[in-house]
Coordinates of C-alpha atoms in Angstrom, one line a residue:
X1 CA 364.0 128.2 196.8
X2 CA 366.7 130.0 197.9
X3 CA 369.3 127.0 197.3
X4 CA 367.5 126.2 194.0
X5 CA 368.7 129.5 192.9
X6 CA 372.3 129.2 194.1
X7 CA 372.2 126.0 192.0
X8 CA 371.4 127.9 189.1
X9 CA 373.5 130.4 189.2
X10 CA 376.6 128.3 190.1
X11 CA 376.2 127.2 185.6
X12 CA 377.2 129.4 182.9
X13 CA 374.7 132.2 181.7
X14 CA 374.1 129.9 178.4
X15 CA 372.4 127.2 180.7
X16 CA 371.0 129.7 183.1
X17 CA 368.9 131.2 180.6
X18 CA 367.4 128.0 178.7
X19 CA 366.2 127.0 181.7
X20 CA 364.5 130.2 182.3
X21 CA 363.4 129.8 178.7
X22 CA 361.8 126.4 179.1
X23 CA 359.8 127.8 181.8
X24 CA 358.6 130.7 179.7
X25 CA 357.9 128.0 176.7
X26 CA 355.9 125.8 178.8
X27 CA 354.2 129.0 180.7
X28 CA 352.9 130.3 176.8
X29 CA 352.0 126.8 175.8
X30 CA 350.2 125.4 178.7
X31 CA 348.1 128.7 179.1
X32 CA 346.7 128.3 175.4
X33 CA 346.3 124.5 174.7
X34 CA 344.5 123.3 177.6
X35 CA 341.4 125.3 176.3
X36 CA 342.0 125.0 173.0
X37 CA 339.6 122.4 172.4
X38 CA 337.4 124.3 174.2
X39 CA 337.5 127.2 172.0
X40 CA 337.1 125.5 168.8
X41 CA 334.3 123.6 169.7
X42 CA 332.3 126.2 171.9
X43 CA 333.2 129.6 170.2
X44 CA 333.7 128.9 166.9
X45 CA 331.0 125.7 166.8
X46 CA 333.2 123.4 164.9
X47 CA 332.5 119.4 165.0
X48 CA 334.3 117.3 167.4
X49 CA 335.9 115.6 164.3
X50 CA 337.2 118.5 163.3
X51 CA 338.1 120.0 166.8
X52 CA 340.2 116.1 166.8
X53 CA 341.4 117.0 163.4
X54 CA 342.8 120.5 164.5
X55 CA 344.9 118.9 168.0
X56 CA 345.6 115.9 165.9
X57 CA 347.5 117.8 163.3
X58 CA 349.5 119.9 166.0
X59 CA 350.6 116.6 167.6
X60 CA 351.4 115.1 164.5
X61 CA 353.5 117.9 163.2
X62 CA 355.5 117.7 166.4
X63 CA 356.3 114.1 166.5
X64 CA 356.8 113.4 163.0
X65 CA 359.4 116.1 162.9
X66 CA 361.3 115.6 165.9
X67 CA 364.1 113.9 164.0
X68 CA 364.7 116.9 161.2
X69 CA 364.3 119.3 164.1
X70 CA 367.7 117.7 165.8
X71 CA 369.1 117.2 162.5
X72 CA 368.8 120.8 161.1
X73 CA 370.2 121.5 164.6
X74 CA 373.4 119.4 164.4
X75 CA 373.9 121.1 161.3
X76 CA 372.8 124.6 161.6
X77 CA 373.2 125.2 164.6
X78 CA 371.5 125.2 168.0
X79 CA 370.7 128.2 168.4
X80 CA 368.7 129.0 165.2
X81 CA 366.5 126.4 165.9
X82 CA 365.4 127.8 168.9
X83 CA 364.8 131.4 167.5
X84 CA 363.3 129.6 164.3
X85 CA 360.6 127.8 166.9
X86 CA 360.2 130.5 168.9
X87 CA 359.2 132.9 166.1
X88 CA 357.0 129.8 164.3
X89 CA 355.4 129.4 167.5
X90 CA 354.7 133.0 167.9
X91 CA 352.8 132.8 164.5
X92 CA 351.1 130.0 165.3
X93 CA 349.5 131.0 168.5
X94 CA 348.2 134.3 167.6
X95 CA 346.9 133.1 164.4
X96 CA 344.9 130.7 166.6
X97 CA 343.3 133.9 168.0
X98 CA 342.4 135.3 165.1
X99 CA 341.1 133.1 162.5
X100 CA 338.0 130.7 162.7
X101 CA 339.0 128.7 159.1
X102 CA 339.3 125.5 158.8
X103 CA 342.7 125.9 156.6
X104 CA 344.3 129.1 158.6
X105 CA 343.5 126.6 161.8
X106 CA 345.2 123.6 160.8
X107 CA 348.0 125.9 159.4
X108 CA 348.3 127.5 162.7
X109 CA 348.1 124.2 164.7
X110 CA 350.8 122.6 162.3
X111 CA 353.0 125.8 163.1
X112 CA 352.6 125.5 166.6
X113 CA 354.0 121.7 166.6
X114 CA 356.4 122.5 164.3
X115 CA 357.7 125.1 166.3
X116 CA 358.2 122.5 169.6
X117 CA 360.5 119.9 166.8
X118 CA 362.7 122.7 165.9
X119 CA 363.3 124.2 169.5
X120 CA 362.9 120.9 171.5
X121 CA 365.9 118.4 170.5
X122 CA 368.1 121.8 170.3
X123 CA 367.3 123.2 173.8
X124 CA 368.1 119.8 175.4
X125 CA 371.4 119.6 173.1
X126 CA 372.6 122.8 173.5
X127 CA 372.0 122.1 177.8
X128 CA 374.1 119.1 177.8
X129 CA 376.7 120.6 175.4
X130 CA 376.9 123.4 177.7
X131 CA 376.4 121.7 181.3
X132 CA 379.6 119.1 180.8
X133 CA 380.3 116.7 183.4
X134 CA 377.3 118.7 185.2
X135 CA 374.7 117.6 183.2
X136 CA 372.4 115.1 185.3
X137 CA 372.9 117.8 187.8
X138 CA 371.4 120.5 184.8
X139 CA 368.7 118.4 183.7
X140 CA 367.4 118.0 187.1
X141 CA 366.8 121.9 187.3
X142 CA 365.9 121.9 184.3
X143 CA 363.0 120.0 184.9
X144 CA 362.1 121.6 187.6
X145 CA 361.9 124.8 185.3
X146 CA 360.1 122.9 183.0
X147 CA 357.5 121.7 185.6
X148 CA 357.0 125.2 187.2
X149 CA 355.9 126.5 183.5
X150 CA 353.2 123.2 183.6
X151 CA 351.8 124.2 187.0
X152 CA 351.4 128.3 186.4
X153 CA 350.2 128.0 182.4
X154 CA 347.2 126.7 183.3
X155 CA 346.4 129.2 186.1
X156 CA 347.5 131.8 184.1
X157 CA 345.1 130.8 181.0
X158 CA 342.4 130.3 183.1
X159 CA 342.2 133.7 184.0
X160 CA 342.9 135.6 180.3
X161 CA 340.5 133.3 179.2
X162 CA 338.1 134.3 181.6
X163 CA 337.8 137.2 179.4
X164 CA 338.3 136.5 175.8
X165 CA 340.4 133.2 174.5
X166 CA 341.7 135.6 171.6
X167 CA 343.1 137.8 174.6
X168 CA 344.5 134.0 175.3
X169 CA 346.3 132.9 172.7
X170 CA 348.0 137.0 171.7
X171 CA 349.3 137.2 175.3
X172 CA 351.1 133.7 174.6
X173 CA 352.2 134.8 171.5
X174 CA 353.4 138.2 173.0
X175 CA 355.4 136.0 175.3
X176 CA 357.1 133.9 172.3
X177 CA 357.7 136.9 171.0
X178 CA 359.4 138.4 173.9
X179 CA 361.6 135.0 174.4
X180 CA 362.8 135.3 170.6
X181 CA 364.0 138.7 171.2
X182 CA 365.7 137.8 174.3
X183 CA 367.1 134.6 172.6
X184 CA 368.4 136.8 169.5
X185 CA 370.4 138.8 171.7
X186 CA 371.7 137.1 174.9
X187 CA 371.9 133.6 173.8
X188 CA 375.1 132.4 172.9
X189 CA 376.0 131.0 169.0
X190 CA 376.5 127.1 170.0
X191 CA 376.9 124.5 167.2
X192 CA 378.3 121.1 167.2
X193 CA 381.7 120.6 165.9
X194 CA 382.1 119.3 162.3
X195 CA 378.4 121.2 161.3
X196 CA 380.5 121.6 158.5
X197 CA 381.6 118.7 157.7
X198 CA 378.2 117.4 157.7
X199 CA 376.6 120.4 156.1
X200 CA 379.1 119.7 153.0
X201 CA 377.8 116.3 153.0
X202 CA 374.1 117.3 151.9
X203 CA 371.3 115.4 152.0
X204 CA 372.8 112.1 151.5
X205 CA 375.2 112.9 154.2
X206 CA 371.6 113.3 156.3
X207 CA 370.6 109.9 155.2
X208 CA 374.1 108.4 156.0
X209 CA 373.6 109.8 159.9
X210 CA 370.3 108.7 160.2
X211 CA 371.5 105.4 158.8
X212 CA 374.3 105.2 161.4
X213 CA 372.0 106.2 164.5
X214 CA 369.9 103.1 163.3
X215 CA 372.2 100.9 163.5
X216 CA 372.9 102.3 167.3
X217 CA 371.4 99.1 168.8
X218 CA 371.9 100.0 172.9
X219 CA 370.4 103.2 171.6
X220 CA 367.6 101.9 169.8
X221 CA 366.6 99.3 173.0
X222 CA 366.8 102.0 175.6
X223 CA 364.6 104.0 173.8
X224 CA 362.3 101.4 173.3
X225 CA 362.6 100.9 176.9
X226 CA 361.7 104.0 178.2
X227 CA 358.6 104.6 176.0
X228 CA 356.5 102.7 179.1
X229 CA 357.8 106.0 181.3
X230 CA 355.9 108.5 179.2
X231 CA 352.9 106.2 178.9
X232 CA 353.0 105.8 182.1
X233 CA 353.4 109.4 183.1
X234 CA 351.2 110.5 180.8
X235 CA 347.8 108.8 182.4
X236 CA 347.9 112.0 184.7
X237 CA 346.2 113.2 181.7
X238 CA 344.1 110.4 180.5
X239 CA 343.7 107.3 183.1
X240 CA 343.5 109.4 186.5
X241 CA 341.4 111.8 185.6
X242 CA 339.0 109.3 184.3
X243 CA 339.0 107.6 187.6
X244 CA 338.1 110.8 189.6
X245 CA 335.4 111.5 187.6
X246 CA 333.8 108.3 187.3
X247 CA 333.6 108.1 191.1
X248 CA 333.8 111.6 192.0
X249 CA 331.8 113.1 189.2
X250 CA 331.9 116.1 186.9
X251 CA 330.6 118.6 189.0
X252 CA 333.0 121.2 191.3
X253 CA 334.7 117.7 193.6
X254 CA 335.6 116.7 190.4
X255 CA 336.8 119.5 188.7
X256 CA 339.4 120.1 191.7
X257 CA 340.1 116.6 192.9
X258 CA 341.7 116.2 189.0
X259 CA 343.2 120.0 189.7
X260 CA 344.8 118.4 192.7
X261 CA 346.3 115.5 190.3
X262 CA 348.6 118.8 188.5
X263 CA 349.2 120.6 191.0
X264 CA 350.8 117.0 193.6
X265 CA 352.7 116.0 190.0
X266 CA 354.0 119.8 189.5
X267 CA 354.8 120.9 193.0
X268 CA 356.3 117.7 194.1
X269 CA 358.6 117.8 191.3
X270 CA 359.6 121.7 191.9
X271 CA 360.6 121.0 195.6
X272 CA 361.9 117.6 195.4
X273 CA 364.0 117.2 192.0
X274 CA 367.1 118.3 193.1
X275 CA 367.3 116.2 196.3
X276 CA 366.2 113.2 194.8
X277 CA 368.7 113.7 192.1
X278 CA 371.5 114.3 194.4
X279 CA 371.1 111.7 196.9
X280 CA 370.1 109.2 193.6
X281 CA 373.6 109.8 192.5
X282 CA 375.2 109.6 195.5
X283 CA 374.2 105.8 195.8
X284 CA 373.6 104.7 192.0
X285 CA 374.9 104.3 188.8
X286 CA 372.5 106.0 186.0
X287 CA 371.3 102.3 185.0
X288 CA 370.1 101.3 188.4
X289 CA 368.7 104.9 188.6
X290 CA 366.7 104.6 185.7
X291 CA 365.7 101.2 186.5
X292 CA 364.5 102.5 190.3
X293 CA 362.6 105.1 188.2
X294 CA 360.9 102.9 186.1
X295 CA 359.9 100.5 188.9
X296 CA 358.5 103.6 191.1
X297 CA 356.1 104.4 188.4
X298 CA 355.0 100.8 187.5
X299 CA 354.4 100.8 191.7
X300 CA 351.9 103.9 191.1
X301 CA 349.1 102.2 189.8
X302 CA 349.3 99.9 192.9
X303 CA 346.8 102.3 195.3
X304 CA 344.6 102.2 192.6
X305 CA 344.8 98.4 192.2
X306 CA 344.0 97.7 196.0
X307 CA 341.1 100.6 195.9
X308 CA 339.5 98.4 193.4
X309 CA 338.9 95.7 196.1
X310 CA 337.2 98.6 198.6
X311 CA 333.3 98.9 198.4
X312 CA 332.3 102.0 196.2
X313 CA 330.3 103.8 198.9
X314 CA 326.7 105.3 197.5
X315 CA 328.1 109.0 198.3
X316 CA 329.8 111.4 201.2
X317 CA 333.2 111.6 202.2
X318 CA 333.9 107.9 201.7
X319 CA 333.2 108.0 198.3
X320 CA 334.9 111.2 198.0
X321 CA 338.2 109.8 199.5
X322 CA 338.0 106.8 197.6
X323 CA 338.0 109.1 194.3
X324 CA 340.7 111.2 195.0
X325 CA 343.3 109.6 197.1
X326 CA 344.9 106.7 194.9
X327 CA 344.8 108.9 191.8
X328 CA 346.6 111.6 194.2
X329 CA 348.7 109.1 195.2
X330 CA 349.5 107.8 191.7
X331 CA 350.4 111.1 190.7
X332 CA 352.4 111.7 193.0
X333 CA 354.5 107.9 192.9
X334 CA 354.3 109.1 188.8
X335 CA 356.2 112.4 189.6
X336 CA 358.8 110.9 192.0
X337 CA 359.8 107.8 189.6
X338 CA 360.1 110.5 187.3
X339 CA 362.5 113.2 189.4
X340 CA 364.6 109.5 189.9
X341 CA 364.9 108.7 186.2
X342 CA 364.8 111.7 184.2
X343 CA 368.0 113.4 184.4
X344 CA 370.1 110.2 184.3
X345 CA 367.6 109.4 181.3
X346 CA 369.1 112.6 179.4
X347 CA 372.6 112.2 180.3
X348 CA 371.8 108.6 179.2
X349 CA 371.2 109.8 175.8
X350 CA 374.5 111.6 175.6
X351 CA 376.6 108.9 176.5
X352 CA 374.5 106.7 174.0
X353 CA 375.0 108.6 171.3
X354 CA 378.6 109.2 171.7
X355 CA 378.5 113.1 172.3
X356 CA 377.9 113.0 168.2
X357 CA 374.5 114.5 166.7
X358 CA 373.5 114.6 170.3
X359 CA 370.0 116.7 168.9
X360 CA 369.6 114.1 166.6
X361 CA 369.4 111.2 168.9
X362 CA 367.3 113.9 170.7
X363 CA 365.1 114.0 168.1
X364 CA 364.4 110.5 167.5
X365 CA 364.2 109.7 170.8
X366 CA 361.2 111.8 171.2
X367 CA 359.4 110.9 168.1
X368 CA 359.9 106.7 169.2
X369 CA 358.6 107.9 172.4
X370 CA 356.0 109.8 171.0
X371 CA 354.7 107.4 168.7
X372 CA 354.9 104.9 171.9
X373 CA 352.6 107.5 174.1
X374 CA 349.9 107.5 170.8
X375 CA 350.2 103.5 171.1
X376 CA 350.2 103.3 174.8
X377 CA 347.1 105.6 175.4
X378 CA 345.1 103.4 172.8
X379 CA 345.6 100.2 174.6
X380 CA 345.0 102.2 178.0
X381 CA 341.5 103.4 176.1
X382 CA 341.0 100.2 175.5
X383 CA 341.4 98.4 179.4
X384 CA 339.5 101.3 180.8
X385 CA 336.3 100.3 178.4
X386 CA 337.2 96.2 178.4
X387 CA 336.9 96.8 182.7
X388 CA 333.5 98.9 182.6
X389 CA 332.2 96.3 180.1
X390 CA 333.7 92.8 181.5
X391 CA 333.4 94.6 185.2
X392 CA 337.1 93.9 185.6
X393 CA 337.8 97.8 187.6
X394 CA 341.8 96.1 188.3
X395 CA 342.2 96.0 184.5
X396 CA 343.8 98.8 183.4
X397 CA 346.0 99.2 186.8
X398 CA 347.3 95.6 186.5
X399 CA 348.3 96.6 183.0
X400 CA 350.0 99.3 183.8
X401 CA 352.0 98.2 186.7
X402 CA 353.1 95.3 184.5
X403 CA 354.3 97.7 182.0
X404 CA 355.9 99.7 184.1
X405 CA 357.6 96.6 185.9
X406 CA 358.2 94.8 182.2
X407 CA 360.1 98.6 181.4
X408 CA 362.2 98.1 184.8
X409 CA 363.2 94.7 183.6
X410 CA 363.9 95.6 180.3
X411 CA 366.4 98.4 181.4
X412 CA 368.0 96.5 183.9
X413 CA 369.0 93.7 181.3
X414 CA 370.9 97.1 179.6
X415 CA 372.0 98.1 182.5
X416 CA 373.6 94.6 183.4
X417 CA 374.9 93.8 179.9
X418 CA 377.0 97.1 179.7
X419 CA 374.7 98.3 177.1
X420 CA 373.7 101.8 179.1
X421 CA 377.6 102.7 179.2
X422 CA 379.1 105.3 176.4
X423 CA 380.2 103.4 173.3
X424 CA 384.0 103.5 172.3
X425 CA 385.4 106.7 171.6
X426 CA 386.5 107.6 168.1
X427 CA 386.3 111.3 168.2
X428 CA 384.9 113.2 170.3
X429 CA 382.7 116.1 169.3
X430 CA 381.8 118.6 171.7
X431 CA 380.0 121.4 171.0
X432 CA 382.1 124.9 170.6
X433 CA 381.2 129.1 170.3

């Protein structure tokens, strides 16, 4: 811990405090959401359709606005964006608290993924921007930041909501509060250069850059790429959990074997990142890195793949063992091909895009992605019931190693062809005060 902190400190107080910020973030958000659903449905009696209605809208608003998030940030600034999110967010939670209509709730879920397009593309803009020639090195702590604020949201929720979700969801938005103010007067003013240029250019001039990212074909294929990383990664939500349940059951061996899934993914990544990021550049370029990654979390699935061919024991600790160590052991293969590829993945997306409308890219990068995990969980859905109705258990684990080894392959073709490396420089636009 101590060296973790020596890290941070050795960047500039800009980058030192959005990493403290996307731990506070992802502390107010992952204390709230987690028993959202939850609330809506037990509390305030709503049907599951609308309970789906209410998350769905949150997760829409996020994704589909990614791509004007980064753009208003390009223009307007980085900064504002993340005060603008902040405060939105803010709103948003503590109107969750406090109303139990249909309308005020999908207004207050909108807000609340709003709030994550505006800040999002800018935080990880204004990072690289500010990070330099540092910035796998940056992105590495900042994930480790990021998964620190996963691990103790929950905990923390748990426990407020022990006593009143409403006491929930104003605590979270005290704390967006508290991280606007902070923002408002310590963060730094950062922009990227030309902002005026391109504000002059209005909304045609918008169209004109969205046209141009577009046609960024090596852009374009990596982030097709990559989508099979946060399917993949994303089954520590859906898939695993599924499979500790249907052999472990729902009652308390459950409930902390899929605890255990968290806190492997979160912890691992909180003591390891760094290393593995160091001694990963230290032997590899960022395309075999990424390609390493990629292959890692394909290999995840594979304890789950050979558990299939063990005999389900009738109960005990056989049957207990059987439902908790290969999803553990997923998780955790999940969390270390994802301490190898993202950094290199982020700094990826700078080079990519040129260092121009680096939020942008940013932006639509998370909304192909997103619209990828949406996909990618529907077909995953859709093995897990084909194998319980066929009785083909290897199913969904054979599909997703062969995405995960089908993204591998994909990226090392980029890699090979040159089509990972920065594109020609015309002129440079870094980001100034």
């Amino acid at each position: 811990m101590k060296g973790l902190l020596t890290q941070v400190r050795s960047y500039e107080r800009s980058v030192q405090l959005l990493m403290v910020n996307q731990f506070t973030i992802n502390l107010g958000f992952y204390m709230l959401m987690p028993y959202l659903a939850a609330h809506l449905s037990g509390t305030l009696g709503l049907a599951g359709w609308i309970v789906g209605l209410v998350l769905g809208v949150r997760n829409f608003s996020q994704q589909g606005m990614f791509l004007v998030g980064g753009t208003l940030a390009d223009r307007l600034g980085y900064k504002p964006m993340i005060i603008a999110g902040c405060v939105l967010r803010t709103l948003g939670f503590a109107t969750l608290g406090l109303v139990d209509s249909l309308p005020a709730l999908l207004a207050a879920s909108a807000a609340t993924g709003l709030a994550g397009a505006l800040f999002n593309p800018a935080v990880r803009a204004y990072l690289a921007a500010d990070a330099g020639e540092r910035r796998v090195e940056a992105f590495a702590l900042f994930n480790v930041f990021y998964q620190a604020g996963i691990l103790l949201g929950p905990l923390v929720g748990m426990v407020l909501t022990g006593v009143d979700f409403r006491v929930t969801c104003l605590v979270a938005a005290g704390i967006f509060a508290l991280l606007s103010v902070v923002q408002i007067r310590a963060l730094p003013a950062r922009r990227a250069e030309g902002a005026g240029r391109q504000e002059a250019g209005g909304g045609a001039g918008v169209l004109v850059q969205w046209r141009g990212i577009l046609a960024n074909r090596p852009f374009l294929l990596f982030s097709l790429a990559m989508v099979g990383s946060y399917v993949l990664t994303f089954q520590v939500y859906l898939a695993l959990p599924l499979e500790v349940r249907r052999l472990g059951g729902d009652g308390e061996f459950g409930t902390a074997a899929v605890a255990a899934l968290f806190a492997v993914s979160g912890l691992s990544t909180i003591l390891g990142q760094t290393r593995v990021t160091a001694w990963c550049k230290a032997r590899y370029e960022p395309g075999q890195a990424l390609v390493r990654g990629l292959a890692v979390m394909g290999s995840a699935f594979v304890p789950l793949l050979l558990a299939v061919a063990v005999p389900v024991p009738e109960a005990g600790i056989g049957r207990w063992l059987l439902a908790s160590v290969p999803p553990t052991l997923a998780a955790l293969l999940l969390a270390v091909g994802t301490m190898i590829a993202y950094p290199f993945e982020m700094d990826t997306i700078v080079r990519l895009s040129g260092d121009r409308l680096v939020a942008t890219h940013y932006g639509l990068y998370n909304t192909i992605c997103g619209i990828g995990i949406t996909v990618g969980n529907l077909g995953t859905g859709a093995a897990l019931d084909a194998a319980r109705a066929a009785g083909m258990p290897a199913l969904p684990w054979l599909s997703l190693v062969a995405l995960g080894m089908a993204c591998a392959g994909a990226l090392y073709g980029l890699h090979r062809t040159g089509r990972l490396a920065a594109p020609p420089a015309a002129e440079p636009l870094p980001a100034t005060a």
